[in-house]
PDB file of C-alpha atoms and ligand atoms in Angstrom:
ATOM      1  CA  MET K1383     -17.206  15.131  11.455  1.00 94.00           C
ATOM      2  CA  LYS K1384     -15.183  14.744   8.272  1.00 97.00           C
ATOM      3  CA  LYS K1385     -16.745  15.613   4.948  1.00 98.00           C
ATOM      4  CA  VAL K1386     -16.167  13.662   1.760  1.00 98.00           C
ATOM      5  CA  ALA K1387     -13.689  15.560  -0.365  1.00 98.00           C
ATOM      6  CA  PHE K1388     -13.920  13.287  -3.377  1.00 98.00           C
ATOM      7  CA  ILE K1389     -14.168   9.673  -4.619  1.00 98.00           C
ATOM      8  CA  LYS K1390     -11.172   8.376  -6.531  1.00 98.00           C
ATOM      9  CA  ARG K1391     -11.709   5.601  -9.112  1.00 97.00           C
ATOM     10  CA  SER K1392      -9.321   3.266 -10.640  1.00 95.00           C
ATOM     11  CA  ASN K1393      -7.166   4.873 -13.530  1.00 93.00           C
ATOM     12  CA  GLY K1394      -7.530   1.498 -15.263  1.00 94.00           C
ATOM     13  CA  SER K1395      -5.939  -2.126 -15.361  1.00 95.00           C
ATOM     14  CA  HIS K1396      -2.580  -3.412 -16.539  1.00 95.00           C
ATOM     15  CA  TRP K1397      -0.317  -6.171 -15.551  1.00 96.00           C
ATOM     16  CA  VAL K1398       2.707  -5.649 -13.513  1.00 95.00           C
ATOM     17  CA  GLY K1399       5.145  -8.384 -14.828  1.00 94.00           C
ATOM     18  CA  ASP K1400       3.258 -11.582 -15.623  1.00 95.00           C
ATOM     19  CA  GLY K1401       1.946 -12.219 -12.036  1.00 95.00           C
ATOM     20  CA  PHE K1402       0.053  -9.195 -11.046  1.00 96.00           C
ATOM     21  CA  PRO K1403      -3.099  -7.908 -13.005  1.00 96.00           C
ATOM     22  CA  VAL K1404      -3.781  -4.682 -11.217  1.00 97.00           C
ATOM     23  CA  LYS K1405      -6.016  -1.837 -10.902  1.00 98.00           C
ATOM     24  CA  ASN K1406      -4.259   1.401 -10.373  1.00 98.00           C
ATOM     25  CA  ILE K1407      -6.260   3.207  -7.776  1.00 98.00           C
ATOM     26  CA  PHE K1408      -4.180   6.259  -7.361  1.00 98.00           C
ATOM     27  CA  SER K1409      -0.602   7.413  -8.307  1.00 96.00           C
ATOM     28  CA  TYR K1410       1.837  10.271  -7.704  1.00 95.00           C
ATOM     29  CA  THR K1411       0.838  11.639 -10.988  1.00 94.00           C
ATOM     30  CA  ASP K1412      -2.690  12.270 -10.178  1.00 95.00           C
ATOM     31  CA  ILE K1413      -3.681  13.010  -6.502  1.00 96.00           C
ATOM     32  CA  ALA K1414      -0.266  13.087  -4.939  1.00 93.00           C
ATOM     33  CA  GLU K1415      -0.704  16.160  -2.697  1.00 95.00           C
ATOM     34  CA  LYS K1416      -4.075  15.229  -1.710  1.00 97.00           C
ATOM     35  CA  ILE K1417      -3.298  11.724  -0.494  1.00 98.00           C
ATOM     36  CA  SER K1418       0.241  12.595   0.918  1.00 98.00           C
ATOM     37  CA  PRO K1419       2.023  10.733   2.620  1.00 98.00           C
ATOM     38  CA  PHE K1420       0.830   8.012   0.151  1.00 98.00           C
ATOM     39  CA  LEU K1421       2.147   7.945  -3.367  1.00 98.00           C
ATOM     40  CA  MET K1422       0.617   4.995  -5.223  1.00 98.00           C
ATOM     41  CA  MET K1423      -1.650   2.187  -4.757  1.00 98.00           C
ATOM     42  CA  ASP K1424      -2.339  -0.981  -7.224  1.00 98.00           C
ATOM     43  CA  HIS K1425      -4.946  -3.446  -6.203  1.00 98.00           C
ATOM     44  CA  ALA K1426      -3.952  -6.930  -7.674  1.00 98.00           C
ATOM     45  CA  GLY K1427      -6.816  -9.267  -8.345  1.00 96.00           C
ATOM     46  CA  PRO K1428      -8.786 -10.969  -7.128  1.00 97.00           C
ATOM     47  CA  ALA K1429      -7.858 -13.361  -9.992  1.00 98.00           C
ATOM     48  CA  VAL K1430      -7.515 -17.062 -10.194  1.00 98.00           C
ATOM     49  CA  PHE K1431      -4.206 -18.570 -11.241  1.00 98.00           C
ATOM     50  CA  PRO K1432      -3.860 -22.288 -12.345  1.00 98.00           C
ATOM     51  CA  PRO K1433      -1.109 -24.304 -10.736  1.00 98.00           C
ATOM     52  CA  THR K1434       2.189 -23.644 -12.434  1.00 97.00           C
ATOM     53  CA  LYS K1435       5.917 -24.314 -12.043  1.00 96.00           C
ATOM     54  CA  GLN K1436       6.675 -21.068 -13.618  1.00 95.00           C
ATOM     55  CA  LYS K1437       7.811 -18.000 -11.537  1.00 95.00           C
ATOM     56  CA  LEU K1438       5.084 -15.263 -12.065  1.00 97.00           C
ATOM     57  CA  GLY K1439       5.693 -11.923 -11.101  1.00 97.00           C
ATOM     58  CA  VAL K1440       8.100  -8.947 -11.800  1.00 96.00           C
ATOM     59  CA  GLY K1441      11.918  -9.473 -12.132  1.00 96.00           C
ATOM     60  CA  GLN K1442      14.758  -7.071 -10.773  1.00 96.00           C
ATOM     61  CA  HIS K1443      13.800  -3.514 -10.639  1.00 96.00           C
ATOM     62  CA  PRO K1444      14.959  -0.550  -8.436  1.00 97.00           C
ATOM     63  CA  HIS K1445      13.246   1.938  -6.241  1.00 98.00           C
ATOM     64  CA  ARG K1446      14.383   4.984  -4.614  1.00 98.00           C
ATOM     65  CA  GLY K1447      12.867   7.665  -2.189  1.00 98.00           C
ATOM     66  CA  PHE K1448       9.875   5.767  -0.654  1.00 98.00           C
ATOM     67  CA  GLU K1449       8.582   2.626   0.899  1.00 98.00           C
ATOM     68  CA  THR K1450       6.586  -0.121  -0.792  1.00 98.00           C
ATOM     69  CA  VAL K1451       3.928  -1.914   1.376  1.00 98.00           C
ATOM     70  CA  THR K1452       2.525  -5.196   0.065  1.00 98.00           C
ATOM     71  CA  ILE K1453      -0.603  -6.616   1.839  1.00 98.00           C
ATOM     72  CA  VAL K1454      -1.665 -10.133   0.885  1.00 98.00           C
ATOM     73  CA  TYR K1455      -5.400 -10.980   0.875  1.00 98.00           C
ATOM     74  CA  GLN K1456      -5.298 -14.229  -1.012  1.00 98.00           C
ATOM     75  CA  GLY K1457      -2.347 -16.194  -2.377  1.00 98.00           C
ATOM     76  CA  GLY K1458       1.364 -15.654  -1.609  1.00 98.00           C
ATOM     77  CA  VAL K1459       4.260 -13.302  -2.561  1.00 97.00           C
ATOM     78  CA  THR K1460       8.000 -13.854  -2.416  1.00 96.00           C
ATOM     79  CA  HIS K1461      10.378 -10.960  -2.353  1.00 94.00           C
ATOM     80  CA  ARG K1462      14.111 -10.476  -2.395  1.00 95.00           C
ATOM     81  CA  ASP K1463      16.114  -7.289  -2.455  1.00 95.00           C
ATOM     82  CA  SER K1464      19.761  -6.110  -2.794  1.00 95.00           C
ATOM     83  CA  ALA K1465      19.813  -4.913   0.721  1.00 93.00           C
ATOM     84  CA  GLY K1466      19.353  -8.344   2.007  1.00 92.00           C
ATOM     85  CA  GLY K1467      15.722  -8.209   2.772  1.00 91.00           C
ATOM     86  CA  GLY K1468      13.378 -11.050   1.607  1.00 91.00           C
ATOM     87  CA  GLY K1469      10.590 -13.609   2.548  1.00 92.00           C
ATOM     88  CA  SER K1470       7.451 -15.031   1.492  1.00 95.00           C
ATOM     89  CA  ILE K1471       4.289 -13.940   2.810  1.00 96.00           C
ATOM     90  CA  GLY K1472       0.732 -15.069   2.698  1.00 98.00           C
ATOM     91  CA  PRO K1473      -2.858 -14.203   3.615  1.00 98.00           C
ATOM     92  CA  GLY K1474      -2.931 -11.550   6.304  1.00 98.00           C
ATOM     93  CA  ASP K1475       0.779 -10.807   6.176  1.00 98.00           C
ATOM     94  CA  VAL K1476       2.461  -7.587   5.124  1.00 98.00           C
ATOM     95  CA  GLN K1477       5.783  -6.845   3.610  1.00 97.00           C
ATOM     96  CA  TRP K1478       6.998  -3.259   4.389  1.00 97.00           C
ATOM     97  CA  MET K1479       9.997  -2.516   2.343  1.00 97.00           C
ATOM     98  CA  THR K1480      11.953   0.877   2.720  1.00 98.00           C
ATOM     99  CA  ALA K1481      13.647   1.496  -0.244  1.00 97.00           C
ATOM    100  CA  ALA K1482      15.156   4.769   0.652  1.00 98.00           C
ATOM    101  CA  SER K1483      18.350   5.537  -0.697  1.00 98.00           C
ATOM    102  CA  GLY K1484      17.849   2.768  -3.216  1.00 97.00           C
ATOM    103  CA  LEU K1485      17.617  -0.968  -3.655  1.00 97.00           C
ATOM    104  CA  ILE K1486      16.801  -3.474  -6.522  1.00 97.00           C
ATOM    105  CA  HIS K1487      14.095  -6.099  -5.761  1.00 96.00           C
ATOM    106  CA  GLU K1488      12.005  -8.813  -7.390  1.00 96.00           C
ATOM    107  CA  GLU K1489       8.624  -9.756  -6.573  1.00 96.00           C
ATOM    108  CA  PHE K1490       6.994 -13.123  -7.501  1.00 97.00           C
ATOM    109  CA  HIS K1491       4.091 -15.482  -6.684  1.00 98.00           C
ATOM    110  CA  SER K1492       5.497 -17.624  -3.649  1.00 97.00           C
ATOM    111  CA  GLU K1493       6.511 -21.299  -4.659  1.00 96.00           C
ATOM    112  CA  ASP K1494       3.790 -22.700  -2.373  1.00 96.00           C
ATOM    113  CA  PHE K1495       0.970 -20.672  -3.913  1.00 98.00           C
ATOM    114  CA  ALA K1496       2.182 -21.264  -7.545  1.00 98.00           C
ATOM    115  CA  ARG K1497       2.412 -24.826  -7.158  1.00 97.00           C
ATOM    116  CA  GLN K1498      -1.237 -25.057  -5.881  1.00 97.00           C
ATOM    117  CA  GLY K1499      -2.869 -22.229  -7.807  1.00 98.00           C
ATOM    118  CA  GLY K1500      -6.115 -20.610  -6.562  1.00 98.00           C
ATOM    119  CA  PRO K1501      -7.309 -17.172  -5.976  1.00 98.00           C
ATOM    120  CA  PHE K1502      -4.752 -14.122  -5.670  1.00 98.00           C
ATOM    121  CA  GLU K1503      -5.524 -10.758  -4.181  1.00 98.00           C
ATOM    122  CA  MET K1504      -3.016  -8.175  -2.877  1.00 98.00           C
ATOM    123  CA  ILE K1505      -2.596  -4.441  -2.290  1.00 98.00           C
ATOM    124  CA  GLN K1506       0.639  -2.696  -2.981  1.00 98.00           C
ATOM    125  CA  LEU K1507       0.783   0.717  -1.548  1.00 98.00           C
ATOM    126  CA  TRP K1508       3.625   3.267  -1.993  1.00 98.00           C
ATOM    127  CA  VAL K1509       4.378   5.459   1.064  1.00 98.00           C
ATOM    128  CA  ASN K1510       6.360   8.692   0.741  1.00 98.00           C
ATOM    129  CA  LEU K1511       9.405   9.353   2.715  1.00 98.00           C
ATOM    130  CA  PRO K1512      10.290  13.032   3.922  1.00 98.00           C
ATOM    131  CA  ALA K1513      13.064  14.589   2.077  1.00 98.00           C
ATOM    132  CA  LYS K1514      15.371  14.085   5.097  1.00 98.00           C
ATOM    133  CA  ASP K1515      14.738  10.386   5.023  1.00 98.00           C
ATOM    134  CA  LYS K1516      14.798   9.670   1.281  1.00 98.00           C
ATOM    135  CA  MET K1517      18.486   8.897   1.202  1.00 98.00           C
ATOM    136  CA  SER K1518      18.544   6.843   4.545  1.00 97.00           C
ATOM    137  CA  ALA K1519      19.617   3.034   4.531  1.00 97.00           C
ATOM    138  CA  PRO K1520      17.148   0.661   3.082  1.00 97.00           C
ATOM    139  CA  GLY K1521      15.186  -1.725   5.283  1.00 96.00           C
ATOM    140  CA  TYR K1522      12.728  -4.515   5.347  1.00 96.00           C
ATOM    141  CA  GLN K1523       9.811  -5.460   7.782  1.00 96.00           C
ATOM    142  CA  GLY K1524       8.357  -8.892   7.199  1.00 96.00           C
ATOM    143  CA  ILE K1525       5.202  -8.624   9.190  1.00 97.00           C
ATOM    144  CA  THR K1526       3.169 -11.844   9.750  1.00 97.00           C
ATOM    145  CA  ALA K1527      -0.610 -11.990  10.546  1.00 98.00           C
ATOM    146  CA  GLU K1528      -0.008 -13.084  14.158  1.00 97.00           C
ATOM    147  CA  ASN K1529       1.924 -10.052  14.915  1.00 97.00           C
ATOM    148  CA  ILE K1530      -0.908  -7.719  13.760  1.00 98.00           C
ATOM    149  CA  VAL K1531      -3.174  -6.857  16.516  1.00 97.00           C
ATOM    150  CA  HIS K1532      -7.119  -7.156  15.893  1.00 97.00           C
ATOM    151  CA  VAL K1533      -9.449  -4.593  17.500  1.00 98.00           C
ATOM    152  CA  SER K1534     -13.313  -4.816  17.752  1.00 98.00           C
ATOM    153  CA  LEU K1535     -14.815  -1.720  16.339  1.00 98.00           C
ATOM    154  CA  ALA K1536     -17.713   0.178  18.108  1.00 95.00           C
ATOM    155  CA  ASN K1537     -21.230  -0.520  17.280  1.00 94.00           C
ATOM    156  CA  ASP K1538     -20.326  -4.187  16.333  1.00 97.00           C
ATOM    157  CA  ALA K1539     -19.228  -2.595  12.922  1.00 98.00           C
ATOM    158  CA  GLY K1540     -16.578  -5.334  12.632  1.00 98.00           C
ATOM    159  CA  THR K1541     -12.926  -5.438  13.139  1.00 98.00           C
ATOM    160  CA  ALA K1542      -9.687  -3.695  12.392  1.00 98.00           C
ATOM    161  CA  ARG K1543      -6.149  -4.960  12.007  1.00 98.00           C
ATOM    162  CA  ILE K1544      -3.758  -2.344  12.749  1.00 98.00           C
ATOM    163  CA  ILE K1545      -0.922  -2.750  10.287  1.00 98.00           C
ATOM    164  CA  ALA K1546       0.520   0.643  11.041  1.00 98.00           C
ATOM    165  CA  GLY K1547      -0.355   3.504  13.280  1.00 98.00           C
ATOM    166  CA  ALA K1548      -2.304   3.540  16.583  1.00 97.00           C
ATOM    167  CA  PHE K1549      -6.013   2.801  17.333  1.00 97.00           C
ATOM    168  CA  GLY K1550      -6.533   4.165  20.882  1.00 93.00           C
ATOM    169  CA  ASN K1551      -3.735   2.379  23.117  1.00 94.00           C
ATOM    170  CA  VAL K1552      -3.202  -0.490  20.320  1.00 96.00           C
ATOM    171  CA  LYS K1553      -0.020   0.146  18.404  1.00 97.00           C
ATOM    172  CA  GLY K1554       0.460  -1.020  14.821  1.00 97.00           C
ATOM    173  CA  ALA K1555       2.937  -3.625  13.785  1.00 96.00           C
ATOM    174  CA  ALA K1556       5.124  -1.576  11.358  1.00 98.00           C
ATOM    175  CA  GLN K1557       7.421   1.085  12.222  1.00 98.00           C
ATOM    176  CA  THR K1558       7.017   4.289   9.956  1.00 98.00           C
ATOM    177  CA  PHE K1559       9.105   7.430   9.262  1.00 98.00           C
ATOM    178  CA  THR K1560       6.141   9.730   9.729  1.00 98.00           C
ATOM    179  CA  PRO K1561       2.734   9.437  11.581  1.00 98.00           C
ATOM    180  CA  MET K1562       0.252   7.331   9.679  1.00 98.00           C
ATOM    181  CA  ASN K1563      -2.465   4.680  10.080  1.00 98.00           C
ATOM    182  CA  VAL K1564      -2.853   1.697   7.739  1.00 98.00           C
ATOM    183  CA  TRP K1565      -5.831  -0.390   8.943  1.00 98.00           C
ATOM    184  CA  ASP K1566      -7.342  -3.593   7.403  1.00 98.00           C
ATOM    185  CA  LEU K1567     -11.151  -3.251   8.081  1.00 98.00           C
ATOM    186  CA  ARG K1568     -13.748  -6.077   7.833  1.00 98.00           C
ATOM    187  CA  LEU K1569     -16.903  -4.467   8.090  1.00 98.00           C
ATOM    188  CA  ASN K1570     -20.418  -5.935   8.920  1.00 98.00           C
ATOM    189  CA  ALA K1571     -23.426  -4.882   6.618  1.00 98.00           C
ATOM    190  CA  GLY K1572     -26.169  -2.698   8.496  1.00 98.00           C
ATOM    191  CA  ARG K1573     -23.642  -1.158  10.935  1.00 98.00           C
ATOM    192  CA  THR K1574     -22.178   2.238  11.444  1.00 98.00           C
ATOM    193  CA  LEU K1575     -18.379   2.597  11.233  1.00 98.00           C
ATOM    194  CA  SER K1576     -17.107   5.396  13.472  1.00 98.00           C
ATOM    195  CA  LEU K1577     -13.444   6.119  13.517  1.00 98.00           C
ATOM    196  CA  THR K1578     -11.464   8.813  15.237  1.00 97.00           C
ATOM    197  CA  LEU K1579      -8.533  10.128  13.343  1.00 97.00           C
ATOM    198  CA  PRO K1580      -6.226  13.103  13.810  1.00 95.00           C
ATOM    199  CA  SER K1581      -7.622  16.371  12.360  1.00 95.00           C
ATOM    200  CA  GLY K1582      -5.374  17.697   9.702  1.00 97.00           C
ATOM    201  CA  HIS K1583      -4.372  14.409   8.409  1.00 98.00           C
ATOM    202  CA  THR K1584      -5.069  12.704   5.122  1.00 98.00           C
ATOM    203  CA  ALA K1585      -7.941  10.196   5.495  1.00 98.00           C
ATOM    204  CA  ALA K1586      -9.275   7.794   2.943  1.00 98.00           C
ATOM    205  CA  LEU K1587     -11.292   4.465   2.852  1.00 98.00           C
ATOM    206  CA  TYR K1588     -10.486   2.204   0.082  1.00 98.00           C
ATOM    207  CA  VAL K1589     -13.148  -0.610  -0.630  1.00 98.00           C
ATOM    208  CA  LEU K1590     -11.808  -3.908  -1.850  1.00 98.00           C
ATOM    209  CA  SER K1591     -15.212  -5.418  -1.775  1.00 98.00           C
ATOM    210  CA  GLY K1592     -18.725  -4.556  -0.577  1.00 98.00           C
ATOM    211  CA  ARG K1593     -20.303  -1.315  -0.206  1.00 98.00           C
ATOM    212  CA  LEU K1594     -20.389   1.849   2.083  1.00 98.00           C
ATOM    213  CA  THR K1595     -22.331   5.096   2.189  1.00 98.00           C
ATOM    214  CA  VAL K1596     -20.238   7.971   3.232  1.00 98.00           C
ATOM    215  CA  GLY K1597     -22.209  11.409   3.485  1.00 96.00           C
ATOM    216  CA  THR K1598     -24.554  11.156   0.515  1.00 95.00           C
ATOM    217  CA  GLN K1599     -22.083   9.202  -1.500  1.00 96.00           C
ATOM    218  CA  THR K1600     -21.994   5.395  -2.187  1.00 98.00           C
ATOM    219  CA  VAL K1601     -18.550   3.814  -2.370  1.00 98.00           C
ATOM    220  CA  GLY K1602     -18.255   0.445  -3.795  1.00 98.00           C
ATOM    221  CA  ALA K1603     -15.633  -1.967  -4.870  1.00 97.00           C
ATOM    222  CA  ALA K1604     -12.301  -0.550  -6.405  1.00 97.00           C
ATOM    223  CA  GLU K1605     -13.503   2.934  -5.168  1.00 98.00           C
ATOM    224  CA  MET K1606     -11.773   5.104  -2.657  1.00 98.00           C
ATOM    225  CA  VAL K1607     -13.535   7.825  -0.591  1.00 98.00           C
ATOM    226  CA  VAL K1608     -11.021  10.604   0.334  1.00 98.00           C
ATOM    227  CA  MET K1609     -12.071  12.752   3.164  1.00 98.00           C
ATOM    228  CA  GLU K1610     -11.516  16.371   4.041  1.00 98.00           C
ATOM    229  CA  ARG K1611      -8.521  16.832   6.341  1.00 98.00           C
ATOM    230  CA  GLU K1612     -10.525  18.843   8.950  1.00 97.00           C
ATOM    231  CA  GLY K1613     -12.501  17.089  11.569  1.00 97.00           C
ATOM    232  CA  THR K1614     -11.778  13.879  13.594  1.00 97.00           C
ATOM    233  CA  GLU K1615     -14.743  11.548  13.210  1.00 98.00           C
ATOM    234  CA  LEU K1616     -15.144   9.527  10.203  1.00 98.00           C
ATOM    235  CA  LEU K1617     -18.565   7.889   9.786  1.00 98.00           C
ATOM    236  CA  ALA K1618     -19.697   5.391   7.167  1.00 98.00           C
ATOM    237  CA  GLU K1619     -22.807   3.222   6.871  1.00 98.00           C
ATOM    238  CA  VAL K1620     -21.930  -0.213   5.810  1.00 98.00           C
ATOM    239  CA  THR K1621     -24.494  -1.326   3.359  1.00 98.00           C
ATOM    240  CA  GLU K1622     -22.798  -4.576   2.272  1.00 98.00           C
ATOM    241  CA  ASP K1623     -20.315  -6.629   4.252  1.00 98.00           C
ATOM    242  CA  ALA K1624     -17.007  -4.864   3.183  1.00 98.00           C
ATOM    243  CA  VAL K1625     -13.134  -5.277   3.090  1.00 98.00           C
ATOM    244  CA  VAL K1626     -11.825  -1.854   3.412  1.00 98.00           C
ATOM    245  CA  LEU K1627      -8.361  -0.437   3.618  1.00 99.00           C
ATOM    246  CA  LEU K1628      -8.143   2.631   5.845  1.00 98.00           C
ATOM    247  CA  LEU K1629      -5.224   5.174   4.924  1.00 98.00           C
ATOM    248  CA  SER K1630      -4.416   8.200   7.094  1.00 98.00           C
ATOM    249  CA  GLY K1631      -1.321  10.268   7.753  1.00 98.00           C
ATOM    250  CA  ALA K1632       0.161  13.535   8.174  1.00 98.00           C
ATOM    251  CA  PRO K1633       0.627  15.137   4.896  1.00 98.00           C
ATOM    252  CA  LEU K1634       4.434  15.788   4.074  1.00 98.00           C
ATOM    253  CA  ASN K1635       3.773  19.042   2.099  1.00 96.00           C
ATOM    254  CA  GLU K1636       6.945  18.734   0.119  1.00 98.00           C
ATOM    255  CA  SER K1637       7.495  18.566  -3.577  1.00 97.00           C
ATOM    256  CA  ILE K1638       7.078  15.442  -5.396  1.00 98.00           C
ATOM    257  CA  VAL K1639       8.962  14.731  -8.563  1.00 98.00           C
ATOM    258  CA  GLY K1640       8.685  10.949  -9.718  1.00 97.00           C
ATOM    259  CA  HIS K1641       9.954   9.032 -12.564  1.00 97.00           C
ATOM    260  CA  GLY K1642       8.722   5.423 -12.827  1.00 93.00           C
ATOM    261  CA  PRO K1643      10.347   3.714  -9.718  1.00 96.00           C
ATOM    262  CA  PHE K1644      12.046   6.731  -8.356  1.00 98.00           C
ATOM    263  CA  VAL K1645      10.130   9.495  -6.309  1.00 98.00           C
ATOM    264  CA  MET K1646      12.295  12.293  -5.026  1.00 98.00           C
ATOM    265  CA  ASN K1647      11.651  16.117  -4.367  1.00 98.00           C
ATOM    266  CA  THR K1648      13.481  17.709  -7.340  1.00 98.00           C
ATOM    267  CA  ARG K1649      14.220  16.829 -10.994  1.00 98.00           C
ATOM    268  CA  ALA K1650      18.185  16.945 -10.215  1.00 98.00           C
ATOM    269  CA  GLU K1651      17.457  14.192  -7.678  1.00 98.00           C
ATOM    270  CA  ILE K1652      15.864  11.913 -10.185  1.00 98.00           C
ATOM    271  CA  MET K1653      18.656  12.501 -12.762  1.00 98.00           C
ATOM    272  CA  GLN K1654      21.022  11.393  -9.822  1.00 98.00           C
ATOM    273  CA  ALA K1655      18.832   8.458  -9.039  1.00 98.00           C
ATOM    274  CA  MET K1656      19.080   7.249 -12.759  1.00 97.00           C
ATOM    275  CA  GLN K1657      22.769   7.861 -12.896  1.00 97.00           C
ATOM    276  CA  ASP K1658      23.427   6.063  -9.466  1.00 97.00           C
ATOM    277  CA  TYR K1659      21.388   3.232 -10.831  1.00 97.00           C
ATOM    278  CA  ASN K1660      23.141   2.998 -14.127  1.00 96.00           C
ATOM    279  CA  ASN K1661      26.360   2.949 -12.300  1.00 96.00           C
ATOM    280  CA  GLY K1662      25.405   0.007 -10.093  1.00 94.00           C
ATOM    281  CA  LYS K1663      25.096   1.948  -6.842  1.00 94.00           C
ATOM    282  CA  PHE K1664      21.842   0.073  -5.914  1.00 94.00           C
ATOM    283  CA  GLY K1665      23.600  -3.081  -5.307  1.00 91.00           C
ATOM    284  CA  GLN K1666      22.910  -6.611  -6.504  1.00 91.00           C
ATOM    285  CA  ILE K1667      20.485  -9.432  -5.325  1.00 90.00           C
ATOM    286  CA  VAL K1668      22.687 -12.205  -3.799  1.00 82.00           C
ATOM    287  CA  SER K1669      21.136 -15.524  -4.865  1.00 67.00           C
ATOM    288  CA  ALA K1670      20.454 -18.007  -2.234  1.00 56.00           C
ATOM    289  CA  SER K1671      19.599 -20.595  -4.660  1.00 48.00           C
TER     290      SER K1671
HETATM  291 MN1  LIG B 273       8.837  -3.140  -6.997  1.00 96.22          MN
END
């Protein structure tokens, strides 16, 4: 059975552009080695936005060396990038964007959501790429809710939506470069969650809402319990109905050097990224409208 390694609490709140009031749960500047292959996670909202005709969000900015994964719980997000990827997603949908060698993108509230207003909540997770894939071509997977398989958890503990990875024979919707699981869990109070995960992999549960007890620790909203890598069984008592994101994956065990939106393996590669960006090598967003 896996033991608790530590509880990670938010580093604090800030706005990303004018659309995303986020709590930063972890970043490559704090627990990078312990949470590998994951680099960063922001939890936006839940927050209520009034109807508006404005475009709220964050304008053009670059990324290189990793993937950005956006999971919408409430509201809607529109994305466009210089590699030609783009689309709007709503509750239950996921954008899995591979920045890799570099692109420029923008992220806004979707037009439909902005017009209606209402509650907004999303997760943005950064997934590291192994050194050999950091300079591969950018990509974009727009994954809608109907393409994400639901499985029922043992003990009537709730359901899991398999965004990435594998749950028994059920395959996740997203293609990934390295082995990992990203599961959206909806858990029932009074039940025991029991998950089987590969030994040696990173494993963590992030609680968006509700409450769990793991070992002797209580884990509530905006807290993440990171487990020891040894062992295969992850057990949690669900003490309040909970929405939880499971993250697990094979650690990359490669050096991490980041600077803002660029995450590479060496300082020289970061300098190169800045130079390439300044020289226009990340391309341009071609406006459709
Ligand atoms: Mn971005």
